[in-house]
mmCIF file of C-alpha atoms in Angstrom:
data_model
loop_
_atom_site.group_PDB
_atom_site.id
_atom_site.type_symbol
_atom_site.label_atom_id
_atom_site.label_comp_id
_atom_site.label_asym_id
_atom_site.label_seq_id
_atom_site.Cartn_x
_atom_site.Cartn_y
_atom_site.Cartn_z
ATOM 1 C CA UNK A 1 8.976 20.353 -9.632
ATOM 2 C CA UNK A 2 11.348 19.310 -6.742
ATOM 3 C CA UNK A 3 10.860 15.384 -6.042
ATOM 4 C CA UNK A 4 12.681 13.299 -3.531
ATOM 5 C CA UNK A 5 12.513 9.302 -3.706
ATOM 6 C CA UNK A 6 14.119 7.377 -0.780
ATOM 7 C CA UNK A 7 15.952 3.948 -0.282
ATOM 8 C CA UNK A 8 16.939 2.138 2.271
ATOM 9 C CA UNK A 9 16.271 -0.967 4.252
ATOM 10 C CA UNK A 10 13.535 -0.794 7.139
ATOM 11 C CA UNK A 11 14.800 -3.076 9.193
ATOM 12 C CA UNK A 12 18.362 -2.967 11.138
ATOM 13 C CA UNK A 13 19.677 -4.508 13.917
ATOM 14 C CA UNK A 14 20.950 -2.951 16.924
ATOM 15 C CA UNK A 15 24.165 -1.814 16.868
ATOM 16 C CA UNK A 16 24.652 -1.596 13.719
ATOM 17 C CA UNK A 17 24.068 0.804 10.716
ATOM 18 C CA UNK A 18 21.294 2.312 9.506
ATOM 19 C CA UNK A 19 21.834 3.470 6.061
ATOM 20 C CA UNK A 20 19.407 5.480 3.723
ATOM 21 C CA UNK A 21 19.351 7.341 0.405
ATOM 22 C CA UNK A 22 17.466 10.215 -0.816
ATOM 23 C CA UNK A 23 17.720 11.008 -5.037
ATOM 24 C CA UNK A 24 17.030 14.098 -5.823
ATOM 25 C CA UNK A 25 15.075 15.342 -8.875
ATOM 26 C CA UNK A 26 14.582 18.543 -10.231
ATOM 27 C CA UNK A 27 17.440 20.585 -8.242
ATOM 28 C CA UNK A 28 21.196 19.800 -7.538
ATOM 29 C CA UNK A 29 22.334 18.404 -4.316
ATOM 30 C CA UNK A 30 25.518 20.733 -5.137
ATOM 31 C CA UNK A 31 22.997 23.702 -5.144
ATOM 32 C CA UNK A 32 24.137 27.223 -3.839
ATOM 33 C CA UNK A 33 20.853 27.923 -2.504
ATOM 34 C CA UNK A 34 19.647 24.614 -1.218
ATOM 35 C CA UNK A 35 20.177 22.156 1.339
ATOM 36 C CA UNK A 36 19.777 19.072 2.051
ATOM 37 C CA UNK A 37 18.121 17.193 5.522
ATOM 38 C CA UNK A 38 17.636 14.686 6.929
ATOM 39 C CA UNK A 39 15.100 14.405 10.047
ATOM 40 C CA UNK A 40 12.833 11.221 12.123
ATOM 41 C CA UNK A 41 9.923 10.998 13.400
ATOM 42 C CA UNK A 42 9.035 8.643 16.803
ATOM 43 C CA UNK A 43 5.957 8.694 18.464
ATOM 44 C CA UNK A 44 8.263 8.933 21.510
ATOM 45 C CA UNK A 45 10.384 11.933 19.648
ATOM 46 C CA UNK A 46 8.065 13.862 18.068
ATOM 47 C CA UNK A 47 10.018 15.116 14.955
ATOM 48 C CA UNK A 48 13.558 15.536 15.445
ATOM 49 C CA UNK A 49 16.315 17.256 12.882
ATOM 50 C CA UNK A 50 19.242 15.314 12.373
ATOM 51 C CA UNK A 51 21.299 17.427 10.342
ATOM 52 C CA UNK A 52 21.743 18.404 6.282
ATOM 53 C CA UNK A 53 24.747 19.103 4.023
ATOM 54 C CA UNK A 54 25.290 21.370 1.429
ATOM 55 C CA UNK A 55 27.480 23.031 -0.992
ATOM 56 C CA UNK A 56 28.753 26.892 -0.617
ATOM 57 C CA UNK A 57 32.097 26.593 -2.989
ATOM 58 C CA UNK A 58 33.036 23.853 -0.777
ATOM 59 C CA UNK A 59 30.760 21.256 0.995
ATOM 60 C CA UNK A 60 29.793 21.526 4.929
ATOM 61 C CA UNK A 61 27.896 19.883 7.336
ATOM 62 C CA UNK A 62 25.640 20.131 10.588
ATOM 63 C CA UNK A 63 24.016 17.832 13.048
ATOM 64 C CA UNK A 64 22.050 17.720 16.182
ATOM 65 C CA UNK A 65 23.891 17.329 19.012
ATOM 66 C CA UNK A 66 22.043 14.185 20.208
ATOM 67 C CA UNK A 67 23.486 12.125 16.602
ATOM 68 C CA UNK A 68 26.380 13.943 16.075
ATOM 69 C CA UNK A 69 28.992 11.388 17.324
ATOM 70 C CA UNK A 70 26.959 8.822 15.141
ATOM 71 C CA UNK A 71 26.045 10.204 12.289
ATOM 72 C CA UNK A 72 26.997 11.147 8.270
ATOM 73 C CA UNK A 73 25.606 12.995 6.026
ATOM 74 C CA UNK A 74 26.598 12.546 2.478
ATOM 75 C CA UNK A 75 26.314 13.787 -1.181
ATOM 76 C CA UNK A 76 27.304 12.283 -3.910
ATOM 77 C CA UNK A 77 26.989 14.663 -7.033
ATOM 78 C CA UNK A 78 27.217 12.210 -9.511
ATOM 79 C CA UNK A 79 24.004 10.727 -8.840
ATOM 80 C CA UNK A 80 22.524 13.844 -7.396
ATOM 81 C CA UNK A 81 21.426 11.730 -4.338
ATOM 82 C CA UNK A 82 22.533 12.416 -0.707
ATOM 83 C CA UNK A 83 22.546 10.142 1.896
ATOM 84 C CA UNK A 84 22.302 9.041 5.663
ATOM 85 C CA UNK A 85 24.423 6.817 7.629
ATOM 86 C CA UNK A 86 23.763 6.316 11.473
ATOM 87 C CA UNK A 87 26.121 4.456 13.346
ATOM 88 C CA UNK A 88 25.497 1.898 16.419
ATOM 89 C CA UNK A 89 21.823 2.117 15.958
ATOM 90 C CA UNK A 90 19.268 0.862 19.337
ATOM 91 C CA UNK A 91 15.850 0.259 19.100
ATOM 92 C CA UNK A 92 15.602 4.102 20.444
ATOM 93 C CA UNK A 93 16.489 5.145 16.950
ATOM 94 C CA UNK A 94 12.865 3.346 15.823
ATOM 95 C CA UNK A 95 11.285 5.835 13.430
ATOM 96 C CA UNK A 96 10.387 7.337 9.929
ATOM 97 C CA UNK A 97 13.254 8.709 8.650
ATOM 98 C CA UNK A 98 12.782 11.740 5.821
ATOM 99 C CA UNK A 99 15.211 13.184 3.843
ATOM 100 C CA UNK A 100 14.449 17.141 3.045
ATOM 101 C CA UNK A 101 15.455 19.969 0.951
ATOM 102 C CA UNK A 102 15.416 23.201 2.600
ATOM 103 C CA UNK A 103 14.565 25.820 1.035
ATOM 104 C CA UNK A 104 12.600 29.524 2.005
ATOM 105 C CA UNK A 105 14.081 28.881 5.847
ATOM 106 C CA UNK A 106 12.923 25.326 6.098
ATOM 107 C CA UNK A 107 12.353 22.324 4.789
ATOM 108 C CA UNK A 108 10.115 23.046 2.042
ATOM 109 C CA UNK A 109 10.340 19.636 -0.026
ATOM 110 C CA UNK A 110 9.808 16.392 1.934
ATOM 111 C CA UNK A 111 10.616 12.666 0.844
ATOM 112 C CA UNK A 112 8.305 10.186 1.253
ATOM 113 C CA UNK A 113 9.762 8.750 4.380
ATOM 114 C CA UNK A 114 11.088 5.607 5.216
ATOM 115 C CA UNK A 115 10.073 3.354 8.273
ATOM 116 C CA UNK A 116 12.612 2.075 9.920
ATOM 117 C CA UNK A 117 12.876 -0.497 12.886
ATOM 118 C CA UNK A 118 15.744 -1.347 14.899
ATOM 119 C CA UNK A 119 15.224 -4.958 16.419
ATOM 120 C CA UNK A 120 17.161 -5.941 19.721
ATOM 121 C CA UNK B 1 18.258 21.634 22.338
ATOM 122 C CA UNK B 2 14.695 21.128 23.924
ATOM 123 C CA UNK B 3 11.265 20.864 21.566
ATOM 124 C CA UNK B 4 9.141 23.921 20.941
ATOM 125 C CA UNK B 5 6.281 23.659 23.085
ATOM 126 C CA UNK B 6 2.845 23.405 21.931
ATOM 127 C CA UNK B 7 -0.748 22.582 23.313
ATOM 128 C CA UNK B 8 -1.537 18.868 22.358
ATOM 129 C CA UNK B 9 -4.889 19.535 21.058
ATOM 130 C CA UNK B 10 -7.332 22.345 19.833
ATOM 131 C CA UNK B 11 -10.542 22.143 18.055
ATOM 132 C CA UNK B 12 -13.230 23.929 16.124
ATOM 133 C CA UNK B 13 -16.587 23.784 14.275
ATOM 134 C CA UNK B 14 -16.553 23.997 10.605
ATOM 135 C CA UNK B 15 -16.424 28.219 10.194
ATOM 136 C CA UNK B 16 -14.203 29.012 13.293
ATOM 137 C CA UNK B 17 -11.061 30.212 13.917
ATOM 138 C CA UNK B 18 -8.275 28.288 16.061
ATOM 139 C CA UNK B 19 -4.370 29.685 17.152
ATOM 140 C CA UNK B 20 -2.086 27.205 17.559
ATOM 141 C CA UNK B 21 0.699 28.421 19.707
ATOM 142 C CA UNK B 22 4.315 27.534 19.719
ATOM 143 C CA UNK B 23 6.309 28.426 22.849
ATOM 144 C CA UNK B 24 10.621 28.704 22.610
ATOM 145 C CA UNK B 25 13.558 30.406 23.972
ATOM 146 C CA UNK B 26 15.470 33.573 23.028
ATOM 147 C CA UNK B 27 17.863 30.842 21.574
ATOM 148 C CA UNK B 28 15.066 29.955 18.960
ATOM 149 C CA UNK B 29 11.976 31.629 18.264
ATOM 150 C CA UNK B 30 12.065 34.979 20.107
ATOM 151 C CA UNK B 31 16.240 35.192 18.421
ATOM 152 C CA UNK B 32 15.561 34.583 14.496
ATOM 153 C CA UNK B 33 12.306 35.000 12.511
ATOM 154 C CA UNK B 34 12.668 31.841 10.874
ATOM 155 C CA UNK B 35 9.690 30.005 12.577
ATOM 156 C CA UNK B 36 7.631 27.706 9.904
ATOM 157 C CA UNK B 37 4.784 25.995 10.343
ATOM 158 C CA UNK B 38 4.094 22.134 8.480
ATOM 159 C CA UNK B 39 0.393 20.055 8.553
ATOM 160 C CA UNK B 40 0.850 16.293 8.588
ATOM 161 C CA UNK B 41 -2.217 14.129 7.625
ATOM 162 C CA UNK B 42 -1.862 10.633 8.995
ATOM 163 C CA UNK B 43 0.676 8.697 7.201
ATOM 164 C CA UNK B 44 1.779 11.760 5.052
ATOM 165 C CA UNK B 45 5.124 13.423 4.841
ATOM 166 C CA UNK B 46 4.619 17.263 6.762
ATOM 167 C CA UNK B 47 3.618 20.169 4.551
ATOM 168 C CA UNK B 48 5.121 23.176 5.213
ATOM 169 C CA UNK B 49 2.256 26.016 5.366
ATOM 170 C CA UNK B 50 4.582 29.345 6.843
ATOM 171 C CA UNK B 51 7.961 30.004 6.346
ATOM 172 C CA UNK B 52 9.729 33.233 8.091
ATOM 173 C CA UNK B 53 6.817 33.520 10.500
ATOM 174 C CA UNK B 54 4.302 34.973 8.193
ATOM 175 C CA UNK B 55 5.090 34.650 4.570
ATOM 176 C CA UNK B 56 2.753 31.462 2.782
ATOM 177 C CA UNK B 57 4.409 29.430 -0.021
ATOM 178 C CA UNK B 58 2.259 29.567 -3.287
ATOM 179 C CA UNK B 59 -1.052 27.479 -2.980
ATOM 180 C CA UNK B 60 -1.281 27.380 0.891
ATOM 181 C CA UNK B 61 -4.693 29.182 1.955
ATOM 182 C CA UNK B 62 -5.371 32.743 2.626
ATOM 183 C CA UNK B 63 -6.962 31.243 5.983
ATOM 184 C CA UNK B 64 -3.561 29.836 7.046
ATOM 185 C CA UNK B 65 -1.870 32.617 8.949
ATOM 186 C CA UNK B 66 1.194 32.779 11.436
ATOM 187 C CA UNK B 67 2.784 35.641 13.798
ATOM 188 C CA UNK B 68 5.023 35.801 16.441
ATOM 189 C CA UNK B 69 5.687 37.632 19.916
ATOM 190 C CA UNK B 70 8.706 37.107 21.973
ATOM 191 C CA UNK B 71 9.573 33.695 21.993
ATOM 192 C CA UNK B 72 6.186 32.191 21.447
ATOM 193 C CA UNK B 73 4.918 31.841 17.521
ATOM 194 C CA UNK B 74 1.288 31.250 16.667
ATOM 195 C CA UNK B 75 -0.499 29.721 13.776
ATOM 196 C CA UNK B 76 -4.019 30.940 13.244
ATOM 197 C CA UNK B 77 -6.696 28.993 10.742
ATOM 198 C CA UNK B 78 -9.583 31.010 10.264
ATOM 199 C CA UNK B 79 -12.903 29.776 8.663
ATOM 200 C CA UNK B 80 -11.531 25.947 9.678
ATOM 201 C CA UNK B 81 -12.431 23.324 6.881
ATOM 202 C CA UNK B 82 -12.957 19.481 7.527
ATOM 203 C CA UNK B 83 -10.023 18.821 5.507
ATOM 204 C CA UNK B 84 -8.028 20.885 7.602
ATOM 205 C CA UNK B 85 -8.400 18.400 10.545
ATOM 206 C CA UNK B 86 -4.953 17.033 11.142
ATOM 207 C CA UNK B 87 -1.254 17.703 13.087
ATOM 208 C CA UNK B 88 0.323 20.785 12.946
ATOM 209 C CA UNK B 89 3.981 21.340 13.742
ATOM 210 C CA UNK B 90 5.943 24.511 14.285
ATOM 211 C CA UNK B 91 9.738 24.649 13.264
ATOM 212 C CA UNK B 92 12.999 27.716 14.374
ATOM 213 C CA UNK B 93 16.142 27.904 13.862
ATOM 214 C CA UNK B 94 17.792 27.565 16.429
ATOM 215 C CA UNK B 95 21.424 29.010 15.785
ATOM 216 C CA UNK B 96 24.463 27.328 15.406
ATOM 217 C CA UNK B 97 22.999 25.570 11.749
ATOM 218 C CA UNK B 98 20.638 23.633 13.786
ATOM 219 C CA UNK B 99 16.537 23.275 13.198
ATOM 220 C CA UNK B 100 14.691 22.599 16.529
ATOM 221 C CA UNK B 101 10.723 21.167 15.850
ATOM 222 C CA UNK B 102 7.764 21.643 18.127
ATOM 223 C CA UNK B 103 6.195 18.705 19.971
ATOM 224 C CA UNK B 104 2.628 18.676 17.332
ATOM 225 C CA UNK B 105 -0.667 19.418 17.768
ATOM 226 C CA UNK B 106 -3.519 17.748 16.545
ATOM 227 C CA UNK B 107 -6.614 20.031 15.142
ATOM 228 C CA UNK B 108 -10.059 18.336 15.196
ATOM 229 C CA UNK B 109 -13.289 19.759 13.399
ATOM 230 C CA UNK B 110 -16.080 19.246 15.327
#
């Protein structure tokens, strides 16, 4: 059974970084058939993809358009965790943050989610 | 990349059938049948219930079923529990190895 456990502080101040971690157990974050996302949830956004990474003989990345010049995804095999690091954060980026593996199309194993508040 | 569209609210008496729909662009839903559909009880992480538009992951309902036309996907629960009262999102690819989410609607039993 696929389990996800998150870290990360839930409170950061504006303009600066917003950091999280998601461990994975039960699967490899350097899985050919998995990968690995992270996505928020605002009353203001609705739920919004951020973007995932994962490993097909070498390691890529994606992300939304509306984080992509603030944002990194990273895994780090050798504690099967991945993580998420947003740059220059406002109170706009005010949310529950989830990590996710995707699997069958989607995201088909969910974290528990993180709160996290940006304060001006 | 804009949120799927999708009414803010349906409802039903214990028994009934309700269609949730879930309203894109040839970019998303009408391009790839890759549409999946998650239930969120309050303060719970989503649940997905549909993957590739019609296909349901092992222990997810016989009652839980989803189909799509054109750009617009639709979630049907027939025979609607009590315990089924709760948001619903729908979820496409969207090309270009993004994932685009719908904007949620909550299901009340009457």
């Amino acid at each position: 059974q696929v389990q996800l456990q998150q870290s990360g502080p839930g409170l950061v101040k504006s303009s600066q970084t917003l950091s999280l971690t998601c461990a994975i157990s039960g699967d490899s974050v350097s899985s050919n058939s998995a990968a690995w996302n992270w996505i928020r949830q605002s009353p203001s956004r609705g739920l919004e993809w951020l973007g995932r990474t994962y490993y097909r003989s070498k390691w890529y990345n994606d992300y939304a358009v509306s984080v992509k010049s603030r944002m990194t995804i990273n895994p780090d095999t050798s504690k099967n965790q991945f993580s998420l690091q947003l740059n220059s954060v406002i109170p706009e980026d005010t949310a529950v943050y989830y990590c996710a593996r995707e699997g069958y199309n989607t995201m088909d194993v969910w974290g528990q989610g993180t709160t996290v508040t940006v304060s001006s | 990349q804009s949120a799927l569209t999708q009414p803010r609210s349906v409802s039903g008496s214990p028994g009934q059938s309700v269609t949730i729909s879930c309203t894109g662009t040839s970019s998303d839903v009408g391009g790839y049948n890759y549409v999946s559909w998650f239930q969120q009880h309050p303060g719970r992480a989503p649940k997905f219930m549909i993957y590739d538009v019609t296909k349901r992951p092992s222990g997810v309902p016989d009652r839980f079923s989803g189909s799509k036309s054109g750009n617009t996907a639709s979630l049907t629960i027939s025979g609607l529990q009590a315990e089924d009262e709760a948001d619903y999102y729908c979820c496409s690819y969207a090309g270009g190895y993004i994932y685009v989410f719908g904007t949620g609607t909550k299901v009340t039993v009457l």
